[in-house]
Amino acid sequence: MRAFVVLAVLVSLLPPPGTAAAAAPASLSALDVIALEIGFTTIMARYYKPVDPALLLSGARSGIVAYLRNRGVANPAIPLASPHSDRYGAENAIARDVALAIARYPQRVRTAELVDATLAGELAVLHDPYSVLFEPVAYKQFVGFLDGKAQAGIGAELDVDPQTHSVRVVDVFDNSPAATAGLAAGDTIVAIDGKPPGATAVLVGTALRGAAGTTVVLETTRDGAARPPLTLVRRAIVAPDVTGRVLPGGIGYVRLRSFGAQSARELDTVLSGLRAKAARAYVLDLRANGGGYRDDAIAVASHFVRGTVVTIAERTGNPAIFAAKTSTPLIDAPLAVLVDGNTASAAEIVAGAIQDDHAGTLVGTKTFGKGLVQETFPLPDGGAIKLTTASYRTPAGRDIEGTGIIPDVVVSEPADAHPGEPGADPQLDRALALPELRYVAPAPSTSPADGSSRASSSRVGAASGIASADESVSASANGGSSSSGRCSTSITVWSRSAVAARTSQPCAPSSARVGSTSAWAASPAATV
């Protein structure tokens, strides 16, 4: 009944027929009204803290006024928000003010923008950096980041040194143009199509990406020696969330970039490949991992722990306990986990569970500290509201929000480090020096047959054991789409980069995400 009352109010505020100027004035549709109602009622019902409806009304009005001023209205005539509005009064007042703005300034207003400004104003008064409005394009990109989106490129992860601007290969994806051409982790790219590479990850990525079927010529060095030019044919690549390789001494190195829709399946594949190569111990690299789908985080943790993985508590109701999947075989081997300040949300769930269960040793620096859960609620225009709906605790009951997880072994990482390269990555080197990893007798099949000095080298390059193409293990980097079976809404545990978690029911009204928002930007790495 409330929606009909609101619509009646809106109609009464619109200009009478025949008064519009020649240009079509703005108007408010039923879908716009629904969007406003979704925003207000969702915040009131689902935000993890109690919300005063008068506060949301004040935020909505601020959003409307700011939008009108930005559109050239010097003194918008919008009623002051009542400080004593109840829930239904505030909801109807928001719809009234939007309609009033359209009625009074029809030539200045673009309705979709005004509705977005109103919703953004409501979210802004929460003072919660994780509760935000996604416009349609941004929401599509957000979901694509988590579910995997094919891009034409060469299939490699690169690192750009912020001081020297040197471009080094961090990882090469299996079955990619880079792997086919013989590019390897540790190589340095000195020229792209005859020109020096750019000074930033963005510039390098732009130079290496291009239309599928086109070619790019790379000039590279390996261990300081120039190599013949490589000609690569770009094709559509879905960058894997998980890659792995065997380091010298039989150590399985697993890099987990995010907890996307395919990461649990990819980890299964990578671990199976490392077992087949007789890995005797493991390093799980969660650095710069901003999070992902909750269910995938639980599936990943199930390889390393048993019992509770995480406990999630909403504002009302009993906390929900999520346990490791007993059907997943445990990694019965020594384990080190690399973490840093950009290890967030879902990655912190996994790291926290491993630390609480004493299943492995955490090495690196304090994690980001994101202990809140968000859900995304789609809007009629294709956008969405991402709203904090819960908090979570580690198995031992730790609240990491704002504090992060202190690793068992604290090791800083200098700016000139090369992640994933033994001898050039102090955090990885410290993990490899842990007694439980170092003093386990290596399997005979992993020992160098020629007795070479790989293990004694102070800096191990790609040619001396880092990752030749036949040593690496990753999910296939093909152009196929990443089908997640997700429904139209999602739940997120967010900090500053990108984590999310699906519910176990593929068509539930929402799916959980755990994530952060900082690893998206400011990283010197690029996937191309």
Short mmCIF file of C-alpha atoms in Angstrom, two decimals:
data_model
loop_
_atom_site.label_atom_id
_atom_site.label_comp_id
_atom_site.label_asym_id
_atom_site.label_seq_id
_atom_site.Cartn_x
_atom_site.Cartn_y
_atom_site.Cartn_z
CA MET A 1 0.00 0.00 0.00
CA ARG A 2 2.90 2.35 0.79
CA ALA A 3 4.14 2.30 -2.81
CA PHE A 4 0.74 3.45 -4.10
CA VAL A 5 0.69 6.32 -1.61
CA VAL A 6 4.18 7.40 -2.69
CA LEU A 7 3.23 7.25 -6.36
CA ALA A 8 0.18 9.39 -5.70
CA VAL A 9 2.33 12.00 -3.98
CA LEU A 10 4.78 12.00 -6.86
CA VAL A 11 2.08 12.44 -9.49
CA SER A 12 0.63 15.37 -7.59
CA LEU A 13 4.00 17.12 -7.61
CA LEU A 14 4.68 16.81 -11.32
CA PRO A 15 3.97 19.83 -13.58
CA PRO A 16 0.50 19.92 -15.15
CA PRO A 17 0.13 18.83 -18.78
CA GLY A 18 1.11 21.43 -21.33
CA THR A 19 3.57 23.33 -19.11
CA ALA A 20 6.72 21.53 -20.23
CA ALA A 21 9.27 23.28 -22.41
CA ALA A 22 10.10 22.07 -25.89
CA ALA A 23 12.86 19.81 -24.58
CA ALA A 24 11.52 16.76 -22.79
CA PRO A 25 11.60 17.44 -19.04
CA ALA A 26 12.72 14.91 -16.48
CA SER A 27 10.11 12.58 -15.08
CA LEU A 28 9.96 9.97 -12.34
CA SER A 29 9.00 6.44 -13.31
CA ALA A 30 7.72 3.57 -11.19
CA LEU A 31 11.17 1.96 -11.47
CA ASP A 32 12.75 5.11 -10.04
CA VAL A 33 10.36 4.92 -7.10
CA ILE A 34 11.25 1.24 -6.63
CA ALA A 35 14.96 2.08 -6.64
CA LEU A 36 14.43 4.70 -3.92
CA GLU A 37 12.40 2.24 -1.88
CA ILE A 38 15.00 -0.53 -2.28
CA GLY A 39 17.73 1.80 -1.10
CA PHE A 40 15.94 3.11 1.98
CA THR A 41 14.37 -0.15 3.16
CA THR A 42 17.56 -2.16 2.56
CA ILE A 43 19.66 0.19 4.65
CA MET A 44 17.06 0.28 7.43
CA ALA A 45 16.59 -3.51 7.51
CA ARG A 46 20.04 -4.89 6.72
CA TYR A 47 22.75 -2.49 7.85
CA TYR A 48 24.82 -4.11 10.57
CA LYS A 49 24.15 -1.25 12.99
CA PRO A 50 20.82 0.42 13.90
CA VAL A 51 20.08 3.41 11.65
CA ASP A 52 17.98 6.48 12.51
CA PRO A 53 15.53 7.07 9.62
CA ALA A 54 15.89 10.82 10.11
CA LEU A 55 19.61 10.41 9.39
CA LEU A 56 18.88 8.78 6.03
CA LEU A 57 16.39 11.54 5.18
CA SER A 58 19.06 14.12 5.96
CA GLY A 59 21.58 12.27 3.79
CA ALA A 60 19.10 11.98 0.92
CA ARG A 61 18.38 15.69 1.05
CA SER A 62 22.11 16.49 1.07
CA GLY A 63 22.55 14.29 -1.99
CA ILE A 64 19.66 16.00 -3.81
CA VAL A 65 20.88 19.51 -2.97
CA ALA A 66 24.48 18.72 -3.96
CA TYR A 67 23.30 17.28 -7.27
CA LEU A 68 21.13 20.33 -8.07
CA ARG A 69 23.98 22.72 -7.27
CA ASN A 70 26.26 20.72 -9.51
CA ARG A 71 23.64 21.13 -12.26
CA GLY A 72 23.67 24.93 -11.90
CA VAL A 73 20.88 25.52 -9.37
CA ALA A 74 22.42 28.02 -6.94
CA ASN A 75 19.84 27.77 -4.13
CA PRO A 76 17.76 24.59 -4.49
CA ALA A 77 14.32 24.95 -2.96
CA ILE A 78 14.14 21.60 -1.17
CA PRO A 79 12.46 21.36 2.26
CA LEU A 80 14.70 20.92 5.28
CA ALA A 81 14.80 17.37 6.59
CA SER A 82 12.83 16.78 9.78
CA PRO A 83 15.04 15.60 12.65
CA HIS A 84 12.17 13.55 14.09
CA SER A 85 10.94 11.51 11.13
CA ASP A 86 9.88 7.93 11.70
CA ARG A 87 10.69 5.17 9.22
CA TYR A 88 7.69 5.55 6.93
CA GLY A 89 7.61 9.32 7.19
CA ALA A 90 11.29 9.52 6.17
CA GLU A 91 10.80 7.15 3.25
CA ASN A 92 7.87 9.13 1.86
CA ALA A 93 9.68 12.43 2.44
CA ILE A 94 12.65 11.20 0.35
CA ALA A 95 10.36 10.27 -2.55
CA ARG A 96 8.57 13.61 -2.20
CA ASP A 97 11.83 15.59 -2.31
CA VAL A 98 13.04 13.76 -5.41
CA ALA A 99 9.73 14.44 -7.16
CA LEU A 100 9.84 18.07 -6.03
CA ALA A 101 13.30 18.54 -7.48
CA ILE A 102 12.10 17.15 -10.80
CA ALA A 103 8.96 19.31 -10.76
CA ARG A 104 10.83 22.53 -9.98
CA TYR A 105 13.91 21.99 -12.14
CA PRO A 106 12.78 19.70 -15.00
CA GLN A 107 15.32 21.07 -17.49
CA ARG A 108 18.26 20.77 -15.08
CA VAL A 109 17.60 17.28 -13.80
CA ARG A 110 18.48 13.89 -15.24
CA THR A 111 16.29 11.54 -13.28
CA ALA A 112 18.66 8.56 -13.10
CA GLU A 113 21.47 10.80 -11.86
CA LEU A 114 19.20 12.41 -9.27
CA VAL A 115 18.07 9.02 -7.95
CA ASP A 116 21.70 7.89 -7.73
CA ALA A 117 22.65 11.10 -5.90
CA THR A 118 19.83 10.52 -3.43
CA LEU A 119 20.91 6.93 -2.73
CA ALA A 120 24.57 7.95 -2.49
CA GLY A 121 23.60 10.63 0.02
CA GLU A 122 21.85 8.06 2.21
CA LEU A 123 24.92 5.81 2.13
CA ALA A 124 27.28 8.71 2.81
CA VAL A 125 25.76 9.51 6.22
CA LEU A 126 26.66 6.01 7.40
CA HIS A 127 30.33 7.04 7.24
CA ASP A 128 31.13 3.51 6.13
CA PRO A 129 33.74 3.28 3.34
CA TYR A 130 32.49 -0.19 2.41
CA SER A 131 28.87 0.79 1.84
CA VAL A 132 28.71 2.38 -1.61
CA LEU A 133 26.56 2.79 -4.70
CA PHE A 134 27.62 1.03 -7.89
CA GLU A 135 26.44 2.59 -11.12
CA PRO A 136 25.59 -0.03 -13.79
CA VAL A 137 28.96 0.02 -15.57
CA ALA A 138 30.91 -0.11 -12.32
CA TYR A 139 28.78 -2.98 -11.00
CA LYS A 140 29.32 -4.96 -14.19
CA GLN A 141 33.07 -4.43 -13.87
CA PHE A 142 32.95 -5.42 -10.20
CA VAL A 143 31.18 -8.70 -10.92
CA GLY A 144 33.43 -9.32 -13.93
CA PHE A 145 36.52 -8.91 -11.76
CA LEU A 146 35.29 -11.61 -9.39
CA ASP A 147 33.76 -14.00 -11.89
CA GLY A 148 36.52 -13.75 -14.47
CA LYS A 149 36.34 -11.74 -17.68
CA ALA A 150 38.33 -12.60 -20.79
CA GLN A 151 40.67 -9.92 -22.12
CA ALA A 152 42.92 -10.08 -25.14
CA GLY A 153 46.53 -10.17 -24.04
CA ILE A 154 49.62 -12.36 -23.64
CA GLY A 155 48.79 -14.22 -20.40
CA ALA A 156 51.35 -13.03 -17.86
CA GLU A 157 51.58 -11.10 -14.61
CA LEU A 158 54.19 -8.36 -14.52
CA ASP A 159 55.78 -6.19 -11.83
CA VAL A 160 56.93 -2.63 -12.52
CA ASP A 161 59.63 -1.38 -10.16
CA PRO A 162 58.50 2.04 -8.85
CA GLN A 163 62.08 3.37 -8.76
CA THR A 164 63.82 1.90 -11.79
CA HIS A 165 60.65 1.18 -13.84
CA SER A 166 62.10 -2.20 -14.67
CA VAL A 167 59.40 -4.60 -15.92
CA ARG A 168 59.78 -8.13 -14.61
CA VAL A 169 57.65 -11.18 -15.25
CA VAL A 170 56.07 -12.41 -12.01
CA ASP A 171 54.07 -15.28 -13.45
CA VAL A 172 53.21 -16.86 -16.80
CA PHE A 173 49.83 -18.53 -17.19
CA ASP A 174 49.67 -22.03 -18.60
CA ASN A 175 48.58 -22.45 -22.24
CA SER A 176 48.95 -18.71 -22.85
CA PRO A 177 50.76 -16.88 -25.67
CA ALA A 178 53.48 -15.94 -23.16
CA ALA A 179 54.00 -19.58 -22.17
CA THR A 180 54.03 -20.71 -25.79
CA ALA A 181 56.68 -18.11 -26.66
CA GLY A 182 58.91 -19.22 -23.79
CA LEU A 183 58.51 -16.23 -21.46
CA ALA A 184 59.25 -17.24 -17.85
CA ALA A 185 58.94 -15.83 -14.35
CA GLY A 186 62.00 -13.74 -13.56
CA ASP A 187 62.49 -12.49 -17.12
CA THR A 188 62.82 -8.74 -17.65
CA ILE A 189 61.02 -7.01 -20.53
CA VAL A 190 63.28 -4.30 -21.96
CA ALA A 191 61.29 -3.37 -25.08
CA ILE A 192 57.76 -3.74 -26.45
CA ASP A 193 57.49 -3.47 -30.24
CA GLY A 194 60.92 -1.84 -30.34
CA LYS A 195 60.12 0.80 -27.72
CA PRO A 196 61.05 0.97 -24.02
CA PRO A 197 58.20 -0.25 -21.80
CA GLY A 198 56.19 2.35 -19.88
CA ALA A 199 57.07 3.58 -16.42
CA THR A 200 53.81 2.40 -14.84
CA ALA A 201 51.76 -0.78 -14.78
CA VAL A 202 48.98 1.00 -16.65
CA LEU A 203 51.28 2.06 -19.51
CA VAL A 204 52.86 -1.38 -19.75
CA GLY A 205 49.46 -3.05 -19.73
CA THR A 206 48.19 -0.74 -22.46
CA ALA A 207 51.17 -1.56 -24.65
CA LEU A 208 50.79 -5.33 -24.21
CA ARG A 209 47.02 -5.64 -24.53
CA GLY A 210 45.34 -5.41 -27.88
CA ALA A 211 42.90 -7.06 -30.21
CA ALA A 212 42.93 -10.84 -30.32
CA GLY A 213 44.98 -12.11 -33.26
CA THR A 214 47.37 -9.16 -33.32
CA THR A 215 51.07 -9.59 -32.56
CA VAL A 216 53.47 -7.95 -30.15
CA VAL A 217 57.25 -8.33 -30.14
CA LEU A 218 59.07 -8.47 -26.80
CA GLU A 219 62.76 -8.00 -26.16
CA THR A 220 63.74 -9.66 -22.87
CA THR A 221 66.65 -10.59 -20.68
CA ARG A 222 67.07 -13.62 -18.43
CA ASP A 223 69.61 -13.53 -15.60
CA GLY A 224 71.02 -10.36 -17.19
CA ALA A 225 71.63 -11.92 -20.61
CA ALA A 226 69.73 -10.73 -23.69
CA ARG A 227 67.49 -13.28 -25.40
CA PRO A 228 66.23 -13.44 -28.98
CA PRO A 229 63.08 -11.34 -29.60
CA LEU A 230 59.79 -13.10 -28.89
CA THR A 231 56.76 -12.67 -31.14
CA LEU A 232 53.48 -13.29 -29.34
CA VAL A 233 50.00 -13.48 -30.83
CA ARG A 234 47.44 -11.96 -28.47
CA ARG A 235 44.29 -13.91 -27.66
CA ALA A 236 41.45 -13.82 -25.17
CA ILE A 237 42.70 -14.80 -21.73
CA VAL A 238 40.84 -15.35 -18.47
CA ALA A 239 43.54 -14.68 -15.89
CA PRO A 240 43.52 -17.49 -13.32
CA ASP A 241 43.02 -16.71 -9.65
CA VAL A 242 45.48 -19.46 -8.70
CA THR A 243 48.84 -20.48 -10.11
CA GLY A 244 51.59 -22.66 -8.69
CA ARG A 245 55.04 -24.01 -9.33
CA VAL A 246 57.68 -26.14 -7.65
CA LEU A 247 60.57 -24.14 -6.19
CA PRO A 248 64.01 -25.63 -5.56
CA GLY A 249 63.96 -28.19 -2.77
CA GLY A 250 60.50 -29.50 -3.59
CA ILE A 251 58.51 -26.54 -2.21
CA GLY A 252 55.12 -26.05 -3.81
CA TYR A 253 54.56 -22.29 -4.26
CA VAL A 254 50.89 -21.35 -4.67
CA ARG A 255 49.87 -17.81 -5.60
CA LEU A 256 46.21 -16.97 -4.87
CA ARG A 257 45.30 -13.56 -6.30
CA SER A 258 41.62 -13.38 -5.33
CA PHE A 259 38.71 -15.55 -4.28
CA GLY A 260 36.71 -15.44 -7.48
CA ALA A 261 34.05 -17.79 -8.74
CA GLN A 262 36.62 -20.27 -10.05
CA SER A 263 39.39 -20.00 -7.46
CA ALA A 264 38.42 -23.08 -5.41
CA ARG A 265 38.32 -25.26 -8.52
CA GLU A 266 41.59 -23.77 -9.76
CA LEU A 267 43.27 -24.45 -6.40
CA ASP A 268 42.20 -28.11 -6.63
CA THR A 269 43.87 -28.31 -10.04
CA VAL A 270 47.05 -26.55 -8.93
CA LEU A 271 47.47 -28.64 -5.77
CA SER A 272 46.92 -31.85 -7.72
CA GLY A 273 49.63 -30.80 -10.14
CA LEU A 274 52.06 -29.95 -7.35
CA ARG A 275 51.42 -33.29 -5.65
CA ALA A 276 52.17 -35.01 -8.94
CA LYS A 277 55.50 -33.15 -8.97
CA ALA A 278 56.26 -34.49 -5.45
CA ALA A 279 55.99 -31.19 -3.58
CA ARG A 280 56.92 -31.93 0.05
CA ALA A 281 55.92 -28.57 1.61
CA TYR A 282 53.90 -25.52 0.55
CA VAL A 283 53.97 -21.74 0.54
CA LEU A 284 50.55 -20.11 0.08
CA ASP A 285 50.99 -16.52 -1.12
CA LEU A 286 48.02 -14.32 -0.10
CA ARG A 287 49.82 -11.00 -0.52
CA ALA A 288 47.86 -8.30 -2.38
CA ASN A 289 44.79 -10.55 -2.22
CA GLY A 290 41.82 -8.32 -1.44
CA GLY A 291 39.32 -11.12 -0.97
CA GLY A 292 36.46 -12.69 -2.92
CA TYR A 293 33.53 -15.05 -2.57
CA ARG A 294 32.97 -16.39 0.93
CA ASP A 295 32.19 -19.92 -0.16
CA ASP A 296 35.38 -20.04 -2.19
CA ALA A 297 37.35 -18.81 0.83
CA ILE A 298 35.86 -21.63 2.89
CA ALA A 299 36.64 -24.14 0.14
CA VAL A 300 40.24 -22.91 0.01
CA ALA A 301 40.63 -23.05 3.80
CA SER A 302 39.29 -26.61 3.76
CA HIS A 303 42.56 -27.77 2.21
CA PHE A 304 44.42 -26.61 5.32
CA VAL A 305 42.14 -26.67 8.40
CA ARG A 306 39.29 -28.57 9.99
CA GLY A 307 36.39 -27.27 12.07
CA THR A 308 35.26 -23.64 12.08
CA VAL A 309 36.64 -21.38 9.37
CA VAL A 310 34.68 -18.20 10.17
CA THR A 311 31.71 -17.00 12.21
CA ILE A 312 29.50 -14.28 10.69
CA ALA A 313 27.07 -12.23 12.80
CA GLU A 314 24.36 -9.91 11.47
CA ARG A 315 22.60 -7.23 13.54
CA THR A 316 19.82 -9.63 14.46
CA GLY A 317 19.67 -13.39 14.75
CA ASN A 318 22.23 -15.94 15.82
CA PRO A 319 25.77 -15.95 14.39
CA ALA A 320 26.32 -18.31 11.47
CA ILE A 321 29.25 -20.71 11.75
CA PHE A 322 30.92 -21.81 8.51
CA ALA A 323 33.02 -24.96 8.80
CA ALA A 324 35.66 -26.52 6.58
CA LYS A 325 34.45 -29.08 4.07
CA THR A 326 35.39 -32.51 5.41
CA SER A 327 35.20 -33.97 1.91
CA THR A 328 38.26 -31.90 0.90
CA PRO A 329 41.56 -33.71 1.52
CA LEU A 330 43.90 -31.90 3.91
CA ILE A 331 47.37 -30.86 2.78
CA ASP A 332 49.41 -33.15 5.03
CA ALA A 333 52.64 -31.18 4.67
CA PRO A 334 54.44 -28.19 6.22
CA LEU A 335 52.82 -24.87 5.27
CA ALA A 336 53.84 -21.21 5.28
CA VAL A 337 51.41 -18.40 4.38
CA LEU A 338 52.64 -15.05 3.03
CA VAL A 339 50.58 -11.97 4.02
CA ASP A 340 50.93 -8.21 3.80
CA GLY A 341 48.98 -4.98 4.24
CA ASN A 342 46.86 -5.73 1.18
CA THR A 343 45.81 -9.16 2.39
CA ALA A 344 42.18 -8.45 3.17
CA SER A 345 38.77 -9.90 3.97
CA ALA A 346 38.36 -13.38 2.49
CA ALA A 347 42.15 -13.70 2.40
CA GLU A 348 42.20 -12.75 6.09
CA ILE A 349 39.51 -15.35 6.78
CA VAL A 350 41.78 -18.04 5.33
CA ALA A 351 44.92 -16.69 7.01
CA GLY A 352 43.14 -16.33 10.35
CA ALA A 353 41.75 -19.85 10.21
CA ILE A 354 45.18 -21.30 9.43
CA GLN A 355 46.79 -19.33 12.25
CA ASP A 356 44.10 -20.20 14.81
CA ASP A 357 44.24 -23.89 13.84
CA HIS A 358 48.07 -23.87 13.98
CA ALA A 359 48.00 -25.41 10.52
CA GLY A 360 50.77 -23.22 9.15
CA THR A 361 53.11 -20.30 9.86
CA LEU A 362 52.15 -16.79 8.73
CA VAL A 363 55.06 -14.73 7.38
CA GLY A 364 55.11 -11.09 6.26
CA THR A 365 53.50 -7.93 7.63
CA LYS A 366 50.21 -7.14 9.37
CA THR A 367 47.17 -7.71 7.18
CA PHE A 368 44.70 -5.03 6.14
CA GLY A 369 42.19 -5.54 8.95
CA LYS A 370 38.79 -5.99 7.34
CA GLY A 371 36.30 -7.75 9.57
CA LEU A 372 33.02 -6.61 8.03
CA VAL A 373 30.71 -8.33 5.55
CA GLN A 374 28.88 -6.64 2.69
CA GLU A 375 25.98 -7.66 0.49
CA THR A 376 25.23 -6.23 -2.92
CA PHE A 377 21.60 -5.47 -3.71
CA PRO A 378 20.82 -4.93 -7.42
CA LEU A 379 18.81 -1.91 -8.52
CA PRO A 380 16.36 -1.73 -11.45
CA ASP A 381 18.81 0.20 -13.67
CA GLY A 382 21.52 -2.48 -13.43
CA GLY A 383 23.45 -0.79 -10.66
CA ALA A 384 23.65 -2.02 -7.08
CA ILE A 385 24.06 -0.99 -3.48
CA LYS A 386 26.94 -2.59 -1.60
CA LEU A 387 26.05 -2.49 2.08
CA THR A 388 27.78 -3.69 5.23
CA THR A 389 25.42 -6.27 6.74
CA ALA A 390 27.53 -8.23 9.22
CA SER A 391 30.84 -8.65 11.01
CA TYR A 392 32.94 -11.78 11.22
CA ARG A 393 35.29 -13.47 13.68
CA THR A 394 38.12 -15.94 13.21
CA PRO A 395 37.73 -19.46 14.67
CA ALA A 396 39.33 -18.27 17.93
CA GLY A 397 36.81 -15.42 18.15
CA ARG A 398 39.18 -12.65 17.06
CA ASP A 399 37.70 -9.43 15.67
CA ILE A 400 40.25 -8.19 13.13
CA GLU A 401 38.35 -5.08 11.99
CA GLY A 402 40.81 -2.19 11.99
CA THR A 403 43.55 -4.26 13.62
CA GLY A 404 44.43 -6.96 11.09
CA ILE A 405 46.32 -10.16 11.73
CA ILE A 406 49.89 -10.08 13.01
CA PRO A 407 51.90 -12.81 11.27
CA ASP A 408 53.86 -15.32 13.31
CA VAL A 409 57.07 -14.12 11.65
CA VAL A 410 57.18 -10.41 10.79
CA VAL A 411 59.26 -9.57 7.74
CA SER A 412 59.07 -6.30 5.78
CA GLU A 413 59.28 -6.22 2.00
CA PRO A 414 61.50 -3.58 0.36
CA ALA A 415 60.22 -1.62 -2.61
CA ASP A 416 62.71 -3.28 -4.96
CA ALA A 417 61.66 -6.84 -4.03
CA HIS A 418 60.44 -9.18 -6.75
CA PRO A 419 57.48 -11.16 -5.37
CA GLY A 420 57.71 -14.88 -5.93
CA GLU A 421 61.43 -14.94 -6.73
CA PRO A 422 63.62 -16.75 -4.18
CA GLY A 423 66.66 -14.59 -3.46
CA ALA A 424 64.80 -11.42 -4.46
CA ASP A 425 61.73 -11.69 -2.21
CA PRO A 426 62.69 -11.40 1.50
CA GLN A 427 59.30 -12.56 2.76
CA LEU A 428 59.36 -15.65 0.58
CA ASP A 429 63.01 -16.28 1.53
CA ARG A 430 62.10 -16.14 5.22
CA ALA A 431 59.27 -18.60 4.66
CA LEU A 432 61.58 -20.98 2.82
CA ALA A 433 64.03 -20.76 5.76
CA LEU A 434 61.43 -21.91 8.32
CA PRO A 435 62.65 -25.11 10.03
CA GLU A 436 59.52 -27.02 9.10
CA LEU A 437 60.08 -26.23 5.42
CA ARG A 438 63.86 -26.26 5.33
CA TYR A 439 64.74 -29.40 7.24
CA VAL A 440 62.36 -31.90 5.74
CA ALA A 441 64.29 -34.29 3.53
CA PRO A 442 63.36 -33.54 -0.11
CA ALA A 443 61.84 -36.25 -2.24
CA PRO A 444 64.49 -37.80 -4.53
CA SER A 445 62.49 -36.95 -7.65
CA THR A 446 62.81 -33.20 -6.96
CA SER A 447 66.60 -33.11 -6.50
CA PRO A 448 68.59 -31.67 -9.43
CA ALA A 449 70.11 -34.60 -11.29
CA ASP A 450 73.26 -32.71 -12.20
CA GLY A 451 74.06 -31.56 -8.65
CA SER A 452 73.95 -27.95 -9.78
CA SER A 453 74.19 -25.09 -7.30
CA ARG A 454 70.56 -24.00 -7.52
CA ALA A 455 69.91 -24.17 -3.79
CA SER A 456 73.14 -22.37 -2.88
CA SER A 457 72.60 -19.48 -5.25
CA SER A 458 72.01 -16.19 -3.43
CA ARG A 459 69.61 -15.10 -6.16
CA VAL A 460 67.74 -17.78 -8.03
CA GLY A 461 66.59 -16.71 -11.46
CA ALA A 462 64.13 -18.20 -13.90
CA ALA A 463 66.82 -20.30 -15.53
CA SER A 464 67.87 -21.79 -12.19
CA GLY A 465 64.64 -23.07 -10.78
CA ILE A 466 62.12 -20.26 -10.49
CA ALA A 467 59.61 -21.54 -12.98
CA SER A 468 60.26 -22.87 -16.38
CA ALA A 469 57.11 -23.55 -18.32
CA ASP A 470 57.16 -27.27 -17.55
CA GLU A 471 57.49 -26.66 -13.79
CA SER A 472 54.53 -24.34 -13.39
CA VAL A 473 50.99 -25.38 -12.62
CA SER A 474 47.90 -23.24 -13.16
CA ALA A 475 44.35 -23.38 -14.33
CA SER A 476 44.03 -23.15 -18.11
CA ALA A 477 44.33 -19.56 -19.36
CA ASN A 478 41.90 -19.95 -22.18
CA GLY A 479 39.33 -17.59 -23.56
CA GLY A 480 36.36 -19.46 -22.17
CA SER A 481 33.91 -17.59 -20.02
CA SER A 482 33.84 -18.12 -16.27
CA SER A 483 30.44 -19.47 -15.38
CA SER A 484 29.65 -18.98 -11.71
CA GLY A 485 25.97 -19.80 -11.46
CA ARG A 486 25.47 -16.66 -9.36
CA CYS A 487 22.07 -15.17 -8.68
CA SER A 488 21.16 -11.54 -9.07
CA THR A 489 22.22 -10.37 -5.60
CA SER A 490 25.38 -10.86 -3.62
CA ILE A 491 26.82 -10.46 -0.15
CA THR A 492 30.23 -8.93 0.35
CA VAL A 493 32.77 -8.75 3.07
CA TRP A 494 34.71 -5.77 1.91
CA SER A 495 37.74 -3.68 2.84
CA ARG A 496 39.67 -1.91 0.12
CA SER A 497 40.31 -4.15 -2.87
CA ALA A 498 37.90 -6.91 -3.88
CA VAL A 499 36.62 -10.02 -2.18
CA ALA A 500 33.33 -11.78 -2.38
CA ALA A 501 31.61 -14.98 -1.34
CA ARG A 502 28.70 -16.86 -2.81
CA THR A 503 26.09 -18.53 -0.70
CA SER A 504 25.93 -22.30 -0.95
CA GLN A 505 22.51 -21.98 -2.56
CA PRO A 506 23.01 -20.90 -6.18
CA CYS A 507 19.65 -19.16 -6.41
CA ALA A 508 19.46 -17.70 -2.92
CA PRO A 509 18.37 -14.05 -2.76
CA SER A 510 21.93 -12.94 -2.09
CA SER A 511 25.50 -14.22 -2.19
CA ALA A 512 28.24 -13.39 0.26
CA ARG A 513 31.41 -11.56 -0.55
CA VAL A 514 34.35 -10.82 1.63
CA GLY A 515 36.66 -8.17 0.31
CA SER A 516 38.67 -5.00 0.40
CA THR A 517 39.04 -2.03 -1.90
CA SER A 518 42.70 -1.09 -2.02
CA ALA A 519 44.36 -3.84 -3.98
CA TRP A 520 42.42 -2.76 -7.08
CA ALA A 521 44.53 0.35 -7.43
CA ALA A 522 48.00 1.51 -6.48
CA SER A 523 49.54 -1.89 -7.16
CA PRO A 524 52.65 -1.90 -9.35
CA ALA A 525 51.62 -5.24 -10.81
CA ALA A 526 49.73 -5.76 -14.05
CA THR A 527 48.04 -8.79 -15.57
CA VAL A 528 48.24 -8.69 -19.35
#
